């Protein structure tokens, strides 16, 4: 029986010399790797990304503002913006950029060129653009926009193949591929990287992740915190404070950490400041509201989300269904209250509005409804 010759020569550890990872910019952008810049829509990903491109074109260290590097070319591929939008962001950067070094493919051109990360043909076109422009840094904005309609961002087998293909391109071109990613809407998180939408393989495959979020340290409207939440090849860089007003630039560093971001996100999702400047914990407020609703209306009962918020949490401005969904298990285990937002496959509606139904799992003893906070 003939045995096929192996396509690749197997190596032992003795055949390989250890090497240090090279960086385009230390510690955020390792060469030959995929990195992620994540943040909510409108938070400033595009402005920060454009600022980075402007700095790269002029050889400026974007963290310090000093010209200490060799200028290099870059590529911005967007499925959401026009070239004029990208140029406007570049013009807002507080840098004397060499615009001839910055190449752009906008939403119309990316569609016409058939750019996608979902198949080998689309990936080859992206690699060809990087090689043709000799770009050392390429932004793909956003990752979701370059996935085909059959790609499920939450499925590991879909995302793993995409991220492997992009990592291979980065390695072959010895450049940085930067993905813009959107956040998910989890009620609470254990890690700052939990905020990134889609399969965990997106973050796992990236070697560096920067998270952009509001400046919860100073609450200044025109500044953002840029937190280095993952760094495989170096110690994470200090958090940057970035100005998104005219004259975009990094205006300083902060001691805020990824752990601080987790605490801030979890706290702010569960509590907000009311008109009197007092913080309210909406989980506890909603639990008290459900208990009072049952004590006054009887069991079972149902109510629209809008009416429930108006009556029991008037300062709440978020989506009550999310909090109530998260609380359903706790309501059942701790208080014996069954809460449903659907009946079968249909949403519960009250007077035409979306709502929920609640009832005692078993008839409550007298103490359950006594002494409830008003």
mmCIF file of C-alpha atoms in Angstrom:
data_model
loop_
_atom_site.group_PDB
_atom_site.id
_atom_site.type_symbol
_atom_site.label_atom_id
_atom_site.label_comp_id
_atom_site.label_asym_id
_atom_site.label_seq_id
_atom_site.Cartn_x
_atom_site.Cartn_y
_atom_site.Cartn_z
ATOM 1 C CA UNK A 1 0.000 0.000 0.000
ATOM 2 C CA UNK A 2 1.344 3.393 -0.989
ATOM 3 C CA UNK A 3 1.593 5.988 1.738
ATOM 4 C CA UNK A 4 1.114 9.598 0.699
ATOM 5 C CA UNK A 5 4.083 11.834 1.227
ATOM 6 C CA UNK A 6 3.438 14.506 3.916
ATOM 7 C CA UNK A 7 2.919 17.982 2.491
ATOM 8 C CA UNK A 8 4.839 19.638 5.309
ATOM 9 C CA UNK A 9 7.998 18.656 7.106
ATOM 10 C CA UNK A 10 7.445 18.015 10.785
ATOM 11 C CA UNK A 11 9.759 19.920 13.103
ATOM 12 C CA UNK A 12 10.927 19.235 16.596
ATOM 13 C CA UNK A 13 11.416 21.969 19.148
ATOM 14 C CA UNK A 14 15.159 21.560 18.673
ATOM 15 C CA UNK A 15 14.799 22.648 15.044
ATOM 16 C CA UNK A 16 13.326 26.055 15.971
ATOM 17 C CA UNK A 17 14.950 29.066 17.576
ATOM 18 C CA UNK A 18 12.900 31.093 20.039
ATOM 19 C CA UNK A 19 12.160 34.599 18.851
ATOM 20 C CA UNK A 20 10.629 37.799 20.129
ATOM 21 C CA UNK A 21 7.358 39.038 18.656
ATOM 22 C CA UNK A 22 7.820 42.199 16.617
ATOM 23 C CA UNK A 23 5.365 45.066 17.051
ATOM 24 C CA UNK A 24 4.110 47.714 14.699
ATOM 25 C CA UNK A 25 3.390 49.745 17.822
ATOM 26 C CA UNK A 26 4.131 48.334 21.251
ATOM 27 C CA UNK A 27 2.196 46.984 23.115
ATOM 28 C CA UNK A 28 -1.108 47.316 21.250
ATOM 29 C CA UNK A 29 -0.360 46.133 17.699
ATOM 30 C CA UNK A 30 1.826 43.005 17.271
ATOM 31 C CA UNK A 31 2.873 42.356 13.671
ATOM 32 C CA UNK A 32 1.445 39.303 11.962
ATOM 33 C CA UNK A 33 -1.575 39.220 14.251
ATOM 34 C CA UNK A 34 -5.275 40.080 14.426
ATOM 35 C CA UNK A 35 -6.289 42.761 16.914
ATOM 36 C CA UNK A 36 -9.691 44.121 17.923
ATOM 37 C CA UNK A 37 -10.972 47.588 18.680
ATOM 38 C CA UNK A 38 -14.390 47.168 20.316
ATOM 39 C CA UNK A 39 -17.049 49.615 21.396
ATOM 40 C CA UNK A 40 -20.651 50.646 21.005
ATOM 41 C CA UNK A 41 -21.881 52.397 17.899
ATOM 42 C CA UNK A 42 -21.060 56.101 18.010
ATOM 43 C CA UNK A 43 -18.592 55.714 20.882
ATOM 44 C CA UNK A 44 -15.598 56.730 18.741
ATOM 45 C CA UNK A 45 -14.054 53.581 17.225
ATOM 46 C CA UNK A 46 -13.823 55.260 13.820
ATOM 47 C CA UNK A 47 -12.328 58.430 15.251
ATOM 48 C CA UNK A 48 -9.714 56.553 17.251
ATOM 49 C CA UNK A 49 -8.933 54.259 14.319
ATOM 50 C CA UNK A 50 -8.526 57.245 11.988
ATOM 51 C CA UNK A 51 -6.263 58.909 14.542
ATOM 52 C CA UNK A 52 -4.083 55.770 14.616
ATOM 53 C CA UNK A 53 -3.871 55.760 10.797
ATOM 54 C CA UNK A 54 -2.903 59.442 10.769
ATOM 55 C CA UNK A 55 -0.172 58.791 13.339
ATOM 56 C CA UNK A 56 1.157 55.782 11.415
ATOM 57 C CA UNK A 57 1.368 57.834 8.224
ATOM 58 C CA UNK A 58 3.558 60.408 9.998
ATOM 59 C CA UNK A 59 5.644 58.017 12.101
ATOM 60 C CA UNK A 60 4.103 59.317 15.318
ATOM 61 C CA UNK A 61 3.634 57.249 18.464
ATOM 62 C CA UNK A 62 -0.095 57.764 19.060
ATOM 63 C CA UNK A 63 0.317 57.123 22.793
ATOM 64 C CA UNK A 64 2.860 59.913 23.306
ATOM 65 C CA UNK A 65 2.433 62.159 20.244
ATOM 66 C CA UNK A 66 6.172 61.979 19.470
ATOM 67 C CA UNK A 67 7.589 61.277 15.995
ATOM 68 C CA UNK A 68 9.777 58.272 16.779
ATOM 69 C CA UNK A 69 8.810 55.705 14.122
ATOM 70 C CA UNK A 70 9.187 55.174 10.408
ATOM 71 C CA UNK A 71 5.985 56.233 8.576
ATOM 72 C CA UNK A 72 4.016 53.381 7.041
ATOM 73 C CA UNK A 73 1.001 52.774 4.824
ATOM 74 C CA UNK A 74 -2.403 51.710 6.094
ATOM 75 C CA UNK A 75 -5.775 50.569 4.763
ATOM 76 C CA UNK A 76 -9.306 51.359 5.955
ATOM 77 C CA UNK A 77 -12.051 49.030 4.666
ATOM 78 C CA UNK A 78 -15.546 50.081 5.754
ATOM 79 C CA UNK A 79 -18.918 48.494 5.026
ATOM 80 C CA UNK A 80 -20.766 51.325 6.779
ATOM 81 C CA UNK A 81 -19.122 54.633 5.825
ATOM 82 C CA UNK A 82 -18.201 56.563 2.689
ATOM 83 C CA UNK A 83 -14.707 57.776 1.847
ATOM 84 C CA UNK A 84 -15.808 61.317 2.698
ATOM 85 C CA UNK A 85 -16.864 60.121 6.179
ATOM 86 C CA UNK A 86 -13.451 58.540 6.737
ATOM 87 C CA UNK A 87 -11.653 61.619 5.399
ATOM 88 C CA UNK A 88 -13.632 63.831 7.804
ATOM 89 C CA UNK A 89 -12.415 61.719 10.740
ATOM 90 C CA UNK A 90 -8.845 61.895 9.466
ATOM 91 C CA UNK A 91 -9.113 65.675 9.268
ATOM 92 C CA UNK A 92 -10.216 65.819 12.914
ATOM 93 C CA UNK A 93 -7.030 64.065 14.044
ATOM 94 C CA UNK A 94 -4.580 66.421 15.727
ATOM 95 C CA UNK A 95 -1.764 65.124 13.488
ATOM 96 C CA UNK A 96 -0.043 66.412 10.370
ATOM 97 C CA UNK A 97 -0.817 63.192 8.482
ATOM 98 C CA UNK A 98 0.562 62.048 5.146
ATOM 99 C CA UNK A 99 -2.795 61.281 3.528
ATOM 100 C CA UNK A 100 -1.094 59.669 0.516
ATOM 101 C CA UNK A 101 -0.169 56.775 2.804
ATOM 102 C CA UNK A 102 -3.777 56.061 3.864
ATOM 103 C CA UNK A 103 -5.853 53.942 1.469
ATOM 104 C CA UNK A 104 -9.639 53.652 1.717
ATOM 105 C CA UNK A 105 -12.322 51.237 0.509
ATOM 106 C CA UNK A 106 -15.790 52.498 1.428
ATOM 107 C CA UNK A 107 -19.151 50.752 1.779
ATOM 108 C CA UNK A 108 -20.026 50.926 -1.926
ATOM 109 C CA UNK A 109 -16.596 49.825 -3.148
ATOM 110 C CA UNK A 110 -16.375 46.983 -0.623
ATOM 111 C CA UNK A 111 -19.668 45.627 -1.934
ATOM 112 C CA UNK A 112 -18.712 46.026 -5.582
ATOM 113 C CA UNK A 113 -15.349 44.344 -4.966
ATOM 114 C CA UNK A 114 -17.008 41.405 -3.192
ATOM 115 C CA UNK A 115 -14.925 41.783 -0.047
ATOM 116 C CA UNK A 116 -15.858 39.196 2.554
ATOM 117 C CA UNK A 117 -14.197 37.163 5.274
ATOM 118 C CA UNK A 118 -16.582 34.244 4.767
ATOM 119 C CA UNK A 119 -14.812 32.434 1.914
ATOM 120 C CA UNK A 120 -11.370 31.981 0.395
ATOM 121 C CA UNK A 121 -12.145 34.242 -2.573
ATOM 122 C CA UNK A 122 -13.111 37.171 -0.363
ATOM 123 C CA UNK A 123 -10.126 36.648 1.914
ATOM 124 C CA UNK A 124 -7.803 36.552 -1.094
ATOM 125 C CA UNK A 125 -9.158 39.907 -2.254
ATOM 126 C CA UNK A 126 -8.478 41.431 1.170
ATOM 127 C CA UNK A 127 -4.951 40.007 1.160
ATOM 128 C CA UNK A 128 -4.429 41.405 -2.338
ATOM 129 C CA UNK A 129 -5.426 44.892 -1.157
ATOM 130 C CA UNK A 130 -2.956 44.704 1.713
ATOM 131 C CA UNK A 131 -0.149 43.629 -0.608
ATOM 132 C CA UNK A 132 -1.013 46.159 -3.339
ATOM 133 C CA UNK A 133 -1.055 49.068 -0.878
ATOM 134 C CA UNK A 134 1.882 47.706 1.162
ATOM 135 C CA UNK A 135 -0.165 48.411 4.269
ATOM 136 C CA UNK A 136 1.215 47.486 7.672
ATOM 137 C CA UNK A 137 -2.096 48.219 9.417
ATOM 138 C CA UNK A 138 -5.534 47.379 7.987
ATOM 139 C CA UNK A 139 -8.882 48.203 9.589
ATOM 140 C CA UNK A 140 -11.915 46.067 8.707
ATOM 141 C CA UNK A 141 -14.995 47.979 9.886
ATOM 142 C CA UNK A 142 -16.931 46.168 11.232
ATOM 143 C CA UNK A 143 -16.260 42.435 11.261
ATOM 144 C CA UNK A 144 -20.013 41.766 11.150
ATOM 145 C CA UNK A 145 -20.345 43.740 7.912
ATOM 146 C CA UNK A 146 -17.872 41.494 6.086
ATOM 147 C CA UNK A 147 -19.516 38.233 7.102
ATOM 148 C CA UNK A 148 -21.882 36.578 4.654
ATOM 149 C CA UNK A 149 -25.575 36.186 5.322
ATOM 150 C CA UNK A 150 -25.084 32.520 6.217
ATOM 151 C CA UNK A 151 -22.555 33.271 8.962
ATOM 152 C CA UNK A 152 -23.797 33.053 12.546
ATOM 153 C CA UNK A 153 -21.479 35.252 14.634
ATOM 154 C CA UNK A 154 -22.334 33.288 17.768
ATOM 155 C CA UNK A 155 -21.339 29.889 16.343
ATOM 156 C CA UNK A 156 -17.827 28.704 17.093
ATOM 157 C CA UNK A 157 -17.354 26.692 13.890
ATOM 158 C CA UNK A 158 -18.290 29.717 11.754
ATOM 159 C CA UNK A 159 -16.089 32.237 13.536
ATOM 160 C CA UNK A 160 -13.087 29.971 14.056
ATOM 161 C CA UNK A 161 -12.626 29.508 10.303
ATOM 162 C CA UNK A 162 -12.925 33.262 9.666
ATOM 163 C CA UNK A 163 -10.460 34.228 12.392
ATOM 164 C CA UNK A 164 -7.997 31.541 11.256
ATOM 165 C CA UNK A 165 -8.122 32.914 7.698
ATOM 166 C CA UNK A 166 -7.512 36.495 8.857
ATOM 167 C CA UNK A 167 -4.671 35.417 11.154
ATOM 168 C CA UNK A 168 -3.019 33.600 8.256
ATOM 169 C CA UNK A 169 -3.204 36.757 6.101
ATOM 170 C CA UNK A 170 -1.696 38.856 8.897
ATOM 171 C CA UNK A 171 1.148 36.367 9.292
ATOM 172 C CA UNK A 172 1.864 36.097 5.567
ATOM 173 C CA UNK A 173 1.866 39.872 5.047
ATOM 174 C CA UNK A 174 3.578 40.590 8.385
ATOM 175 C CA UNK A 175 1.045 43.286 9.048
ATOM 176 C CA UNK A 176 -1.668 44.024 11.611
ATOM 177 C CA UNK A 177 -5.307 43.299 10.799
ATOM 178 C CA UNK A 178 -7.560 45.343 13.055
ATOM 179 C CA UNK A 179 -11.223 44.392 13.387
ATOM 180 C CA UNK A 180 -13.856 46.816 14.621
ATOM 181 C CA UNK A 181 -16.349 44.901 16.761
ATOM 182 C CA UNK A 182 -19.656 45.815 18.344
ATOM 183 C CA UNK A 183 -20.635 45.051 21.949
ATOM 184 C CA UNK A 184 -23.288 42.608 23.067
ATOM 185 C CA UNK A 185 -26.090 43.424 25.487
ATOM 186 C CA UNK A 186 -25.347 41.152 28.409
ATOM 187 C CA UNK A 187 -26.834 42.369 31.652
ATOM 188 C CA UNK A 188 -23.661 41.553 33.585
ATOM 189 C CA UNK A 189 -20.119 40.529 32.635
ATOM 190 C CA UNK A 190 -17.235 38.698 34.297
ATOM 191 C CA UNK A 191 -14.527 40.009 31.955
ATOM 192 C CA UNK A 192 -14.247 43.183 29.904
ATOM 193 C CA UNK A 193 -13.893 41.004 26.797
ATOM 194 C CA UNK A 194 -17.361 39.555 27.514
ATOM 195 C CA UNK A 195 -18.703 42.798 26.055
ATOM 196 C CA UNK A 196 -17.655 41.864 22.521
ATOM 197 C CA UNK A 197 -20.531 40.525 20.454
ATOM 198 C CA UNK A 198 -20.425 37.065 18.911
ATOM 199 C CA UNK A 199 -18.558 33.861 19.641
ATOM 200 C CA UNK A 200 -15.826 33.897 22.269
ATOM 201 C CA UNK A 201 -13.524 32.654 19.496
ATOM 202 C CA UNK A 202 -13.385 36.228 18.156
ATOM 203 C CA UNK A 203 -11.555 37.367 21.266
ATOM 204 C CA UNK A 204 -9.672 34.082 21.661
ATOM 205 C CA UNK A 205 -8.138 34.368 18.181
ATOM 206 C CA UNK A 206 -7.159 38.023 18.587
ATOM 207 C CA UNK A 207 -3.796 38.672 20.212
ATOM 208 C CA UNK A 208 -4.639 42.183 21.379
ATOM 209 C CA UNK A 209 -7.955 43.839 22.277
ATOM 210 C CA UNK A 210 -8.667 47.520 22.906
ATOM 211 C CA UNK A 211 -12.028 48.443 24.435
ATOM 212 C CA UNK A 212 -13.413 51.973 23.985
ATOM 213 C CA UNK A 213 -15.954 53.160 26.526
ATOM 214 C CA UNK A 214 -17.238 56.388 28.112
ATOM 215 C CA UNK A 215 -14.897 58.039 30.586
ATOM 216 C CA UNK A 216 -16.566 56.852 33.781
ATOM 217 C CA UNK A 217 -13.646 58.184 35.803
ATOM 218 C CA UNK A 218 -14.190 61.885 35.007
ATOM 219 C CA UNK A 219 -17.591 61.727 33.228
ATOM 220 C CA UNK A 220 -16.303 64.193 30.623
ATOM 221 C CA UNK A 221 -18.596 64.069 27.598
ATOM 222 C CA UNK A 222 -15.840 64.506 24.989
ATOM 223 C CA UNK A 223 -13.378 61.916 26.286
ATOM 224 C CA UNK A 224 -13.215 58.151 26.073
ATOM 225 C CA UNK A 225 -11.235 55.514 27.921
ATOM 226 C CA UNK A 226 -9.305 53.093 25.701
ATOM 227 C CA UNK A 227 -8.523 50.046 27.807
ATOM 228 C CA UNK A 228 -6.075 47.334 26.736
ATOM 229 C CA UNK A 229 -8.123 44.340 27.877
ATOM 230 C CA UNK A 230 -6.086 41.561 26.221
ATOM 231 C CA UNK A 231 -2.396 41.378 25.332
ATOM 232 C CA UNK A 232 -0.770 38.045 24.494
ATOM 233 C CA UNK A 233 2.680 39.257 23.515
ATOM 234 C CA UNK A 234 3.398 42.004 26.025
ATOM 235 C CA UNK A 235 2.246 43.510 29.281
ATOM 236 C CA UNK A 236 -1.008 45.429 28.586
ATOM 237 C CA UNK A 237 -0.534 49.115 27.970
ATOM 238 C CA UNK A 238 -1.901 51.704 30.357
ATOM 239 C CA UNK A 239 -5.396 52.945 29.680
ATOM 240 C CA UNK A 240 -5.484 55.936 27.340
ATOM 241 C CA UNK A 241 -7.815 58.902 27.634
ATOM 242 C CA UNK A 242 -8.857 59.925 24.111
ATOM 243 C CA UNK A 243 -10.524 63.190 23.083
ATOM 244 C CA UNK A 244 -13.230 62.798 20.427
ATOM 245 C CA UNK A 245 -13.925 66.515 19.904
ATOM 246 C CA UNK A 246 -12.129 68.558 17.227
ATOM 247 C CA UNK A 247 -8.413 67.829 17.403
ATOM 248 C CA UNK A 248 -8.741 64.127 18.190
ATOM 249 C CA UNK A 249 -5.783 62.849 20.146
ATOM 250 C CA UNK A 250 -4.692 60.899 23.204
ATOM 251 C CA UNK A 251 -4.704 63.457 26.006
ATOM 252 C CA UNK A 252 -3.216 61.357 28.782
ATOM 253 C CA UNK A 253 -3.023 58.023 30.550
ATOM 254 C CA UNK A 254 -5.101 56.596 33.370
ATOM 255 C CA UNK A 255 -4.677 53.944 36.058
ATOM 256 C CA UNK A 256 -8.105 52.508 35.164
ATOM 257 C CA UNK A 257 -7.840 48.743 34.551
ATOM 258 C CA UNK A 258 -9.946 46.150 32.764
ATOM 259 C CA UNK A 259 -11.218 45.013 36.175
ATOM 260 C CA UNK A 260 -12.361 48.578 36.893
ATOM 261 C CA UNK A 261 -14.236 48.548 33.574
ATOM 262 C CA UNK A 262 -16.045 45.323 34.539
ATOM 263 C CA UNK A 263 -17.130 46.833 37.840
ATOM 264 C CA UNK A 264 -18.273 50.041 36.169
ATOM 265 C CA UNK A 265 -20.238 48.256 33.432
ATOM 266 C CA UNK A 266 -22.019 45.923 35.851
ATOM 267 C CA UNK A 267 -22.850 48.765 38.236
ATOM 268 C CA UNK A 268 -24.102 51.134 35.563
ATOM 269 C CA UNK A 269 -26.259 48.493 33.911
ATOM 270 C CA UNK A 270 -28.004 47.805 37.203
ATOM 271 C CA UNK A 271 -28.144 51.330 38.598
ATOM 272 C CA UNK A 272 -28.522 54.827 37.270
ATOM 273 C CA UNK A 273 -28.699 58.283 38.812
ATOM 274 C CA UNK A 274 -32.194 59.653 39.337
ATOM 275 C CA UNK A 275 -33.233 63.302 39.160
ATOM 276 C CA UNK A 276 -32.182 63.875 42.761
ATOM 277 C CA UNK A 277 -28.674 62.596 42.072
ATOM 278 C CA UNK A 278 -29.264 59.355 43.988
ATOM 279 C CA UNK A 279 -28.293 55.931 42.673
ATOM 280 C CA UNK A 280 -31.026 53.323 42.346
ATOM 281 C CA UNK A 281 -30.412 49.601 42.049
ATOM 282 C CA UNK A 282 -32.949 48.549 39.469
ATOM 283 C CA UNK A 283 -32.691 44.820 40.161
ATOM 284 C CA UNK A 284 -33.885 45.377 43.719
ATOM 285 C CA UNK A 285 -36.416 47.961 42.588
ATOM 286 C CA UNK A 286 -37.915 45.549 40.044
ATOM 287 C CA UNK A 287 -38.093 42.720 42.600
ATOM 288 C CA UNK A 288 -39.936 44.967 45.045
ATOM 289 C CA UNK A 289 -42.217 46.076 42.220
ATOM 290 C CA UNK A 290 -43.146 42.513 41.241
ATOM 291 C CA UNK A 291 -43.855 41.600 44.888
ATOM 292 C CA UNK A 292 -45.999 44.674 45.402
ATOM 293 C CA UNK A 293 -47.835 44.052 42.143
ATOM 294 C CA UNK A 294 -48.814 40.577 43.302
ATOM 295 C CA UNK A 295 -49.742 41.771 46.779
ATOM 296 C CA UNK A 296 -52.107 44.438 45.391
ATOM 297 C CA UNK A 297 -53.461 42.776 42.236
ATOM 298 C CA UNK A 298 -53.596 39.139 43.274
ATOM 299 C CA UNK A 299 -52.112 36.045 41.657
ATOM 300 C CA UNK A 300 -51.878 35.553 38.737
ATOM 301 C CA UNK A 301 -51.681 38.993 37.182
ATOM 302 C CA UNK A 302 -50.133 40.611 34.158
ATOM 303 C CA UNK A 303 -49.035 44.111 33.255
ATOM 304 C CA UNK A 304 -47.318 45.894 30.389
ATOM 305 C CA UNK A 305 -43.646 46.761 30.751
ATOM 306 C CA UNK A 306 -44.478 50.426 30.280
ATOM 307 C CA UNK A 307 -47.098 50.463 33.026
ATOM 308 C CA UNK A 308 -44.822 48.492 35.367
ATOM 309 C CA UNK A 309 -41.938 50.943 34.935
ATOM 310 C CA UNK A 310 -44.213 53.988 35.299
ATOM 311 C CA UNK A 311 -45.583 52.605 38.560
ATOM 312 C CA UNK A 312 -42.572 50.988 40.199
ATOM 313 C CA UNK A 313 -39.380 52.417 38.584
ATOM 314 C CA UNK A 314 -40.247 55.793 36.963
ATOM 315 C CA UNK A 315 -36.605 56.874 36.540
ATOM 316 C CA UNK A 316 -35.651 53.710 34.593
ATOM 317 C CA UNK A 317 -34.792 54.366 30.914
ATOM 318 C CA UNK A 318 -33.495 50.973 29.767
ATOM 319 C CA UNK A 319 -35.211 47.807 28.540
ATOM 320 C CA UNK A 320 -37.165 46.256 31.445
ATOM 321 C CA UNK A 321 -37.563 42.874 29.715
ATOM 322 C CA UNK A 322 -33.812 42.281 29.977
ATOM 323 C CA UNK A 323 -33.722 42.858 33.718
ATOM 324 C CA UNK A 324 -36.869 40.823 34.318
ATOM 325 C CA UNK A 325 -35.542 37.945 32.198
ATOM 326 C CA UNK A 326 -32.346 37.967 34.234
ATOM 327 C CA UNK A 327 -34.344 38.068 37.493
ATOM 328 C CA UNK A 328 -36.800 35.267 36.664
ATOM 329 C CA UNK A 329 -34.689 32.514 38.254
ATOM 330 C CA UNK A 330 -34.008 34.574 41.373
ATOM 331 C CA UNK A 331 -37.693 35.497 41.719
ATOM 332 C CA UNK A 332 -38.617 31.823 41.594
ATOM 333 C CA UNK A 333 -35.878 30.484 43.872
ATOM 334 C CA UNK A 334 -35.935 33.219 46.521
ATOM 335 C CA UNK A 335 -39.548 34.383 46.495
ATOM 336 C CA UNK A 336 -41.553 31.618 44.830
ATOM 337 C CA UNK A 337 -42.716 33.908 42.029
ATOM 338 C CA UNK A 338 -43.125 32.601 38.485
ATOM 339 C CA UNK A 339 -42.552 35.264 35.830
ATOM 340 C CA UNK A 340 -43.242 34.825 32.121
ATOM 341 C CA UNK A 341 -42.857 37.191 29.179
ATOM 342 C CA UNK A 342 -44.276 34.734 26.616
ATOM 343 C CA UNK A 343 -47.086 32.214 26.394
ATOM 344 C CA UNK A 344 -46.005 29.433 24.084
ATOM 345 C CA UNK A 345 -44.349 31.219 21.152
ATOM 346 C CA UNK A 346 -46.304 34.462 21.545
ATOM 347 C CA UNK A 347 -45.285 37.557 23.476
ATOM 348 C CA UNK A 348 -47.569 38.553 26.306
ATOM 349 C CA UNK A 349 -49.384 41.767 25.437
ATOM 350 C CA UNK A 350 -51.487 43.974 27.674
ATOM 351 C CA UNK A 351 -53.667 46.564 25.953
ATOM 352 C CA UNK A 352 -51.502 46.166 22.863
ATOM 353 C CA UNK A 353 -48.194 46.720 24.704
ATOM 354 C CA UNK A 354 -45.544 44.086 25.430
ATOM 355 C CA UNK A 355 -45.739 42.874 29.007
ATOM 356 C CA UNK A 356 -45.336 39.984 31.421
ATOM 357 C CA UNK A 357 -47.316 37.683 33.671
ATOM 358 C CA UNK A 358 -46.434 36.807 37.246
ATOM 359 C CA UNK A 359 -47.932 34.503 39.862
ATOM 360 C CA UNK A 360 -47.074 32.786 43.110
ATOM 361 C CA UNK A 361 -45.689 29.274 42.641
ATOM 362 C CA UNK A 362 -47.862 28.290 45.632
ATOM 363 C CA UNK A 363 -50.220 30.352 47.800
ATOM 364 C CA UNK A 364 -48.035 32.627 49.938
ATOM 365 C CA UNK A 365 -48.070 32.569 53.701
ATOM 366 C CA UNK A 366 -49.096 35.768 55.413
ATOM 367 C CA UNK A 367 -45.540 37.017 55.991
ATOM 368 C CA UNK A 368 -44.730 37.120 52.287
ATOM 369 C CA UNK A 369 -46.811 40.246 51.653
ATOM 370 C CA UNK A 370 -46.393 41.942 55.018
ATOM 371 C CA UNK A 371 -43.926 44.758 55.539
ATOM 372 C CA UNK A 372 -43.116 45.283 51.867
ATOM 373 C CA UNK A 373 -41.224 48.557 51.279
ATOM 374 C CA UNK A 374 -43.328 51.331 49.848
#
